[in-house]
PDB file of C-alpha atoms in Angstrom:
ATOM      1  CA  UNK A  95     112.455 -29.717  58.535  1.00 80.00           C
ATOM      2  CA  UNK A  96     114.069 -33.092  59.204  1.00 81.00           C
ATOM      3  CA  UNK A  97     113.182 -35.902  56.811  1.00 77.00           C
ATOM      4  CA  UNK A  98     111.311 -37.935  59.436  1.00 75.00           C
ATOM      5  CA  UNK A  99     109.074 -35.016  60.403  1.00 81.00           C
ATOM      6  CA  UNK A 100     108.687 -33.907  56.776  1.00 84.00           C
ATOM      7  CA  UNK A 101     107.049 -37.229  55.869  1.00 82.00           C
ATOM      8  CA  UNK A 102     104.611 -36.913  58.762  1.00 82.00           C
ATOM      9  CA  UNK A 103     103.733 -33.317  57.898  1.00 87.00           C
ATOM     10  CA  UNK A 104     103.244 -34.225  54.229  1.00 86.00           C
ATOM     11  CA  UNK A 105     100.933 -37.126  55.131  1.00 83.00           C
ATOM     12  CA  UNK A 106      98.913 -35.086  57.638  1.00 86.00           C
ATOM     13  CA  UNK A 107      98.546 -32.080  55.328  1.00 90.00           C
ATOM     14  CA  UNK A 108      97.584 -34.288  52.388  1.00 87.00           C
ATOM     15  CA  UNK A 109      94.870 -35.924  54.489  1.00 85.00           C
ATOM     16  CA  UNK A 110      93.508 -32.516  55.544  1.00 89.00           C
ATOM     17  CA  UNK A 111      93.139 -31.456  51.891  1.00 89.00           C
ATOM     18  CA  UNK A 112      90.804 -34.432  51.394  1.00 85.00           C
ATOM     19  CA  UNK A 113      88.295 -32.726  53.718  1.00 85.00           C
ATOM     20  CA  UNK A 114      87.654 -30.205  50.960  1.00 86.00           C
ATOM     21  CA  UNK A 115      88.198 -32.387  47.906  1.00 83.00           C
ATOM     22  CA  UNK A 116      85.839 -35.103  49.138  1.00 81.00           C
ATOM     23  CA  UNK A 117      83.002 -32.630  49.712  1.00 82.00           C
ATOM     24  CA  UNK A 118      83.317 -31.278  46.176  1.00 78.00           C
ATOM     25  CA  UNK A 119      83.605 -34.728  44.612  1.00 81.00           C
ATOM     26  CA  UNK A 120      80.864 -36.232  46.769  1.00 82.00           C
ATOM     27  CA  UNK A 121      78.456 -33.489  45.737  1.00 81.00           C
ATOM     28  CA  UNK A 122      79.166 -34.084  42.054  1.00 78.00           C
ATOM     29  CA  UNK A 123      78.729 -37.875  42.372  1.00 81.00           C
ATOM     30  CA  UNK A 124      75.557 -37.465  44.462  1.00 84.00           C
ATOM     31  CA  UNK A 125      73.966 -35.354  41.730  1.00 81.00           C
ATOM     32  CA  UNK A 126      74.389 -38.335  39.421  1.00 80.00           C
ATOM     33  CA  UNK A 127      72.828 -40.689  41.991  1.00 84.00           C
ATOM     34  CA  UNK A 128      75.989 -42.792  42.154  1.00 83.00           C
ATOM     35  CA  UNK A 129      76.764 -42.701  45.910  1.00 87.00           C
ATOM     36  CA  UNK A 130      75.642 -45.749  47.913  1.00 90.00           C
ATOM     37  CA  UNK A 131      74.697 -43.938  51.121  1.00 90.00           C
ATOM     38  CA  UNK A 132      73.749 -47.196  52.828  1.00 88.00           C
ATOM     39  CA  UNK A 133      77.395 -48.298  52.551  1.00 89.00           C
ATOM     40  CA  UNK A 134      78.631 -44.890  53.747  1.00 86.00           C
ATOM     41  CA  UNK A 135      76.423 -45.187  56.854  1.00 89.00           C
ATOM     42  CA  UNK A 136      77.552 -48.765  57.459  1.00 89.00           C
ATOM     43  CA  UNK A 137      81.290 -48.027  57.238  1.00 87.00           C
ATOM     44  CA  UNK A 138      81.457 -44.567  58.849  1.00 86.00           C
ATOM     45  CA  UNK A 139      81.391 -45.596  62.572  1.00 87.00           C
ATOM     46  CA  UNK A 140      84.391 -47.876  62.070  1.00 88.00           C
ATOM     47  CA  UNK A 141      86.127 -45.298  59.874  1.00 85.00           C
ATOM     48  CA  UNK A 142      85.908 -42.642  62.595  1.00 84.00           C
ATOM     49  CA  UNK A 143      87.236 -44.955  65.322  1.00 86.00           C
ATOM     50  CA  UNK A 144      90.041 -46.300  63.126  1.00 84.00           C
ATOM     51  CA  UNK A 145      90.991 -42.834  61.930  1.00 79.00           C
ATOM     52  CA  UNK A 146      91.171 -41.379  65.421  1.00 78.00           C
ATOM     53  CA  UNK A 147      93.242 -44.330  66.642  1.00 80.00           C
ATOM     54  CA  UNK A 148      95.730 -43.845  63.820  1.00 76.00           C
ATOM     55  CA  UNK A 149      95.904 -40.048  63.793  1.00 71.00           C
ATOM     56  CA  UNK A 150      95.914 -39.394  67.534  1.00 69.00           C
ATOM     57  CA  UNK A 151      97.916 -42.430  68.628  1.00 67.00           C
ATOM     58  CA  UNK A 152     100.013 -44.601  66.345  1.00 71.00           C
ATOM     59  CA  UNK A 153     100.925 -41.889  63.794  1.00 69.00           C
ATOM     60  CA  UNK A 154     102.955 -39.835  66.285  1.00 66.00           C
ATOM     61  CA  UNK A 155     104.864 -42.910  67.481  1.00 70.00           C
ATOM     62  CA  UNK A 156     105.853 -44.497  64.150  1.00 73.00           C
ATOM     63  CA  UNK A 157     108.938 -43.273  62.305  1.00 74.00           C
ATOM     64  CA  UNK A 158     108.408 -41.328  59.092  1.00 70.00           C
ATOM     65  CA  UNK A 159     110.411 -43.834  57.037  1.00 75.00           C
ATOM     66  CA  UNK A 160     108.111 -46.650  58.173  1.00 78.00           C
ATOM     67  CA  UNK A 161     105.081 -44.565  57.182  1.00 74.00           C
ATOM     68  CA  UNK A 162     106.575 -43.854  53.754  1.00 75.00           C
ATOM     69  CA  UNK A 163     107.289 -47.546  53.123  1.00 81.00           C
ATOM     70  CA  UNK A 164     103.807 -48.492  54.352  1.00 76.00           C
ATOM     71  CA  UNK A 165     102.269 -45.996  51.944  1.00 73.00           C
ATOM     72  CA  UNK A 166     104.234 -47.449  49.022  1.00 80.00           C
ATOM     73  CA  UNK A 167     103.347 -51.041  49.927  1.00 82.00           C
ATOM     74  CA  UNK A 168      99.607 -50.478  50.305  1.00 74.00           C
ATOM     75  CA  UNK A 169      99.293 -48.423  47.130  1.00 76.00           C
ATOM     76  CA  UNK A 170     101.211 -51.058  45.147  1.00 83.00           C
ATOM     77  CA  UNK A 171      99.017 -53.835  46.556  1.00 78.00           C
ATOM     78  CA  UNK A 172      95.804 -51.977  45.774  1.00 72.00           C
ATOM     79  CA  UNK A 173      96.913 -51.095  42.239  1.00 79.00           C
ATOM     80  CA  UNK A 174      97.876 -54.700  41.535  1.00 82.00           C
ATOM     81  CA  UNK A 175      94.485 -55.934  42.720  1.00 72.00           C
ATOM     82  CA  UNK A 176      92.687 -53.469  40.477  1.00 73.00           C
ATOM     83  CA  UNK A 177      94.854 -54.218  37.423  1.00 79.00           C
ATOM     84  CA  UNK A 178      94.388 -57.973  37.780  1.00 76.00           C
ATOM     85  CA  UNK A 179      90.633 -57.291  37.933  1.00 66.00           C
ATOM     86  CA  UNK A 180      89.756 -60.788  39.033  1.00 67.00           C
ATOM     87  CA  UNK A 181      85.957 -60.922  38.836  1.00 66.00           C
ATOM     88  CA  UNK A 182      84.365 -61.713  42.206  1.00 65.00           C
ATOM     89  CA  UNK A 183      81.968 -64.601  42.548  1.00 70.00           C
ATOM     90  CA  UNK A 184      78.522 -63.506  41.323  1.00 69.00           C
ATOM     91  CA  UNK A 185      77.012 -64.487  44.670  1.00 68.00           C
ATOM     92  CA  UNK A 186      79.479 -62.466  46.761  1.00 72.00           C
ATOM     93  CA  UNK A 187      77.916 -59.544  48.621  1.00 78.00           C
ATOM     94  CA  UNK A 188      79.182 -56.919  51.023  1.00 81.00           C
ATOM     95  CA  UNK A 189      79.000 -57.938  54.691  1.00 78.00           C
ATOM     96  CA  UNK A 190      76.207 -56.621  56.893  1.00 85.00           C
ATOM     97  CA  UNK A 191      76.458 -53.489  59.047  1.00 82.00           C
ATOM     98  CA  UNK A 192      78.855 -54.984  61.616  1.00 87.00           C
ATOM     99  CA  UNK A 193      81.160 -56.316  58.907  1.00 86.00           C
ATOM    100  CA  UNK A 194      81.062 -52.995  57.061  1.00 86.00           C
ATOM    101  CA  UNK A 195      81.930 -51.143  60.278  1.00 88.00           C
ATOM    102  CA  UNK A 196      84.862 -53.507  60.885  1.00 89.00           C
ATOM    103  CA  UNK A 197      86.118 -52.980  57.321  1.00 87.00           C
ATOM    104  CA  UNK A 198      85.681 -49.241  57.803  1.00 86.00           C
ATOM    105  CA  UNK A 199      87.786 -49.403  60.955  1.00 87.00           C
ATOM    106  CA  UNK A 200      90.638 -51.057  59.091  1.00 86.00           C
ATOM    107  CA  UNK A 201      90.374 -48.672  56.148  1.00 85.00           C
ATOM    108  CA  UNK A 202      90.258 -45.620  58.437  1.00 83.00           C
ATOM    109  CA  UNK A 203      93.275 -46.840  60.416  1.00 84.00           C
ATOM    110  CA  UNK A 204      95.448 -47.652  57.396  1.00 82.00           C
ATOM    111  CA  UNK A 205      94.418 -44.424  55.650  1.00 78.00           C
ATOM    112  CA  UNK A 206      95.483 -42.473  58.722  1.00 76.00           C
ATOM    113  CA  UNK A 207      98.939 -44.020  58.662  1.00 75.00           C
ATOM    114  CA  UNK A 208      99.578 -43.365  54.968  1.00 72.00           C
ATOM    115  CA  UNK A 209      97.620 -40.123  54.477  1.00 69.00           C
ATOM    116  CA  UNK A 210      95.269 -41.378  51.778  1.00 72.00           C
ATOM    117  CA  UNK A 211      91.533 -40.857  51.453  1.00 69.00           C
ATOM    118  CA  UNK A 212      90.677 -44.532  51.720  1.00 70.00           C
ATOM    119  CA  UNK A 213      89.409 -45.069  48.168  1.00 73.00           C
ATOM    120  CA  UNK A 214      92.518 -47.123  47.339  1.00 72.00           C
ATOM    121  CA  UNK A 215      91.258 -49.727  49.832  1.00 78.00           C
ATOM    122  CA  UNK A 216      87.519 -49.049  49.849  1.00 82.00           C
ATOM    123  CA  UNK A 217      87.016 -49.336  46.077  1.00 82.00           C
ATOM    124  CA  UNK A 218      88.563 -52.835  45.819  1.00 79.00           C
ATOM    125  CA  UNK A 219      86.623 -53.861  48.957  1.00 82.00           C
ATOM    126  CA  UNK A 220      83.333 -52.764  47.406  1.00 85.00           C
ATOM    127  CA  UNK A 221      84.209 -54.215  44.001  1.00 79.00           C
ATOM    128  CA  UNK A 222      84.778 -57.611  45.613  1.00 79.00           C
ATOM    129  CA  UNK A 223      81.259 -57.303  46.995  1.00 81.00           C
ATOM    130  CA  UNK A 224      79.903 -56.810  43.455  1.00 78.00           C
ATOM    131  CA  UNK A 225      79.233 -53.103  43.854  1.00 83.00           C
ATOM    132  CA  UNK A 226      79.466 -51.630  40.315  1.00 83.00           C
ATOM    133  CA  UNK A 227      82.739 -49.747  39.774  1.00 79.00           C
ATOM    134  CA  UNK A 228      81.066 -46.365  39.168  1.00 80.00           C
ATOM    135  CA  UNK A 229      79.137 -46.705  42.438  1.00 86.00           C
ATOM    136  CA  UNK A 230      82.259 -47.936  44.240  1.00 86.00           C
ATOM    137  CA  UNK A 231      84.308 -44.926  43.085  1.00 84.00           C
ATOM    138  CA  UNK A 232      81.510 -42.505  44.015  1.00 86.00           C
ATOM    139  CA  UNK A 233      81.003 -44.118  47.434  1.00 87.00           C
ATOM    140  CA  UNK A 234      84.777 -44.179  47.986  1.00 86.00           C
ATOM    141  CA  UNK A 235      84.789 -40.417  47.440  1.00 83.00           C
ATOM    142  CA  UNK A 236      81.976 -39.987  49.967  1.00 86.00           C
ATOM    143  CA  UNK A 237      83.683 -41.974  52.723  1.00 86.00           C
ATOM    144  CA  UNK A 238      86.775 -39.857  52.137  1.00 84.00           C
ATOM    145  CA  UNK A 239      85.180 -37.115  54.242  1.00 86.00           C
ATOM    146  CA  UNK A 240      84.738 -39.043  57.536  1.00 86.00           C
ATOM    147  CA  UNK A 241      88.201 -40.562  57.000  1.00 85.00           C
ATOM    148  CA  UNK A 242      89.772 -37.130  56.519  1.00 85.00           C
ATOM    149  CA  UNK A 243      87.817 -35.585  59.391  1.00 86.00           C
ATOM    150  CA  UNK A 244      88.712 -38.266  61.942  1.00 84.00           C
ATOM    151  CA  UNK A 245      92.360 -38.448  60.936  1.00 83.00           C
ATOM    152  CA  UNK A 246      92.868 -34.682  60.727  1.00 85.00           C
ATOM    153  CA  UNK A 247      91.480 -34.310  64.242  1.00 84.00           C
ATOM    154  CA  UNK A 248      93.807 -37.107  65.291  1.00 82.00           C
ATOM    155  CA  UNK A 249      96.830 -35.393  63.710  1.00 81.00           C
ATOM    156  CA  UNK A 250      96.009 -32.153  65.513  1.00 81.00           C
ATOM    157  CA  UNK A 251      95.613 -33.957  68.840  1.00 80.00           C
ATOM    158  CA  UNK A 252      98.712 -36.099  68.298  1.00 76.00           C
ATOM    159  CA  UNK A 253     100.901 -33.153  67.300  1.00 75.00           C
ATOM    160  CA  UNK A 254      99.446 -30.557  69.661  1.00 73.00           C
ATOM    161  CA  UNK A 255     102.381 -30.691  72.075  1.00 71.00           C
ATOM    162  CA  UNK A 256     104.881 -30.306  69.247  1.00 71.00           C
ATOM    163  CA  UNK A 257     106.395 -26.847  68.869  1.00 68.00           C
ATOM    164  CA  UNK A 258     105.698 -25.316  65.408  1.00 69.00           C
ATOM    165  CA  UNK A 259     108.661 -26.088  63.156  1.00 75.00           C
ATOM    166  CA  UNK A 260     107.569 -23.754  60.335  1.00 81.00           C
ATOM    167  CA  UNK A 261     105.532 -20.544  60.197  1.00 85.00           C
ATOM    168  CA  UNK A 262     101.952 -21.643  59.629  1.00 86.00           C
ATOM    169  CA  UNK A 263     102.413 -25.145  61.054  1.00 86.00           C
ATOM    170  CA  UNK A 264      99.890 -26.490  63.574  1.00 82.00           C
ATOM    171  CA  UNK A 265     101.099 -29.780  64.972  1.00 78.00           C
ATOM    172  CA  UNK A 266     101.641 -32.002  61.938  1.00 82.00           C
ATOM    173  CA  UNK A 267      99.591 -29.746  59.621  1.00 86.00           C
ATOM    174  CA  UNK A 268     101.186 -27.137  57.345  1.00 90.00           C
ATOM    175  CA  UNK A 269      98.382 -24.639  56.744  1.00 92.00           C
ATOM    176  CA  UNK A 270      99.801 -22.648  53.763  1.00 94.00           C
ATOM    177  CA  UNK A 271     100.137 -25.821  51.682  1.00 93.00           C
ATOM    178  CA  UNK A 272      96.708 -26.994  52.854  1.00 93.00           C
ATOM    179  CA  UNK A 273      95.075 -23.770  51.643  1.00 93.00           C
ATOM    180  CA  UNK A 274      96.671 -23.771  48.182  1.00 93.00           C
ATOM    181  CA  UNK A 275      96.196 -27.483  47.432  1.00 92.00           C
ATOM    182  CA  UNK A 276      92.626 -27.560  48.772  1.00 88.00           C
ATOM    183  CA  UNK A 277      91.602 -24.588  46.631  1.00 89.00           C
ATOM    184  CA  UNK A 278      93.036 -26.102  43.458  1.00 90.00           C
ATOM    185  CA  UNK A 279      91.557 -29.538  44.237  1.00 85.00           C
ATOM    186  CA  UNK A 280      88.047 -28.251  44.886  1.00 82.00           C
ATOM    187  CA  UNK A 281      88.024 -26.359  41.591  1.00 85.00           C
ATOM    188  CA  UNK A 282      89.145 -29.368  39.532  1.00 85.00           C
ATOM    189  CA  UNK A 283      87.430 -32.261  41.352  1.00 78.00           C
ATOM    190  CA  UNK A 284      84.085 -31.922  39.491  1.00 78.00           C
ATOM    191  CA  UNK A 285      85.952 -32.369  36.183  1.00 82.00           C
ATOM    192  CA  UNK A 286      87.331 -35.661  37.470  1.00 79.00           C
ATOM    193  CA  UNK A 287      83.839 -36.766  38.444  1.00 76.00           C
ATOM    194  CA  UNK A 288      82.529 -35.963  34.969  1.00 80.00           C
ATOM    195  CA  UNK A 289      85.369 -37.926  33.384  1.00 80.00           C
ATOM    196  CA  UNK A 290      84.761 -40.928  35.660  1.00 74.00           C
ATOM    197  CA  UNK A 291      81.124 -41.214  34.562  1.00 75.00           C
ATOM    198  CA  UNK A 292      82.064 -40.808  30.885  1.00 80.00           C
ATOM    199  CA  UNK A 293      84.487 -43.765  30.926  1.00 77.00           C
ATOM    200  CA  UNK A 294      83.468 -47.388  30.625  1.00 77.00           C
ATOM    201  CA  UNK A 295      84.103 -49.796  33.509  1.00 69.00           C
ATOM    202  CA  UNK A 296      87.321 -51.293  32.103  1.00 75.00           C
ATOM    203  CA  UNK A 297      88.851 -47.888  31.378  1.00 77.00           C
ATOM    204  CA  UNK A 298      87.899 -46.522  34.792  1.00 75.00           C
ATOM    205  CA  UNK A 299      89.318 -49.534  36.632  1.00 73.00           C
ATOM    206  CA  UNK A 300      92.594 -49.348  34.660  1.00 80.00           C
ATOM    207  CA  UNK A 301      93.008 -45.578  35.191  1.00 79.00           C
ATOM    208  CA  UNK A 302      92.268 -45.932  38.908  1.00 74.00           C
ATOM    209  CA  UNK A 303      94.899 -48.663  39.227  1.00 79.00           C
ATOM    210  CA  UNK A 304      97.569 -46.795  37.247  1.00 83.00           C
ATOM    211  CA  UNK A 305      97.051 -43.594  39.214  1.00 79.00           C
TER     212      UNK A 305
END
């Protein structure tokens, strides 16, 4: 597979694995009462619209090298923000429903372009609104599902007219890799959830940023 297409297939397949990982992780966090479902409901409409716009439209048009560079830039920015750990103003709160939906739209769109579950943007966004880090991580895992669902549908739609370049490829998705990675991720995700709740806030923030 050519390098340009390989990047797109890697991004699309990685996003599809989040469908399964997020369900497993979300369930584990929900059992601990850590998911802020009010935030999930507020951000999800924008996430779905942004994800579909990225996956079904822009993703197919942008070159793979641009997507790879975008991924690197956004991850570096997010990690830097988390490592600096500038405390937000005590009075700062998350925006209301409309503002949350708008933020969700941006997060869903960017996540669709770089193939990430959205936590790398959503967690800093929530932290700046004084949502405790454990709740922010848990809620970031929960919004990973609508992000993955919208973008995966978009990748299938956007790549539907493309002839399969590998056995087991559907558009931009490579199903054999999806099956293996999703299975391994679902089995291990609850262990990550347990570790996240065992760490203190400073450790969790630092590990999230380094990863």
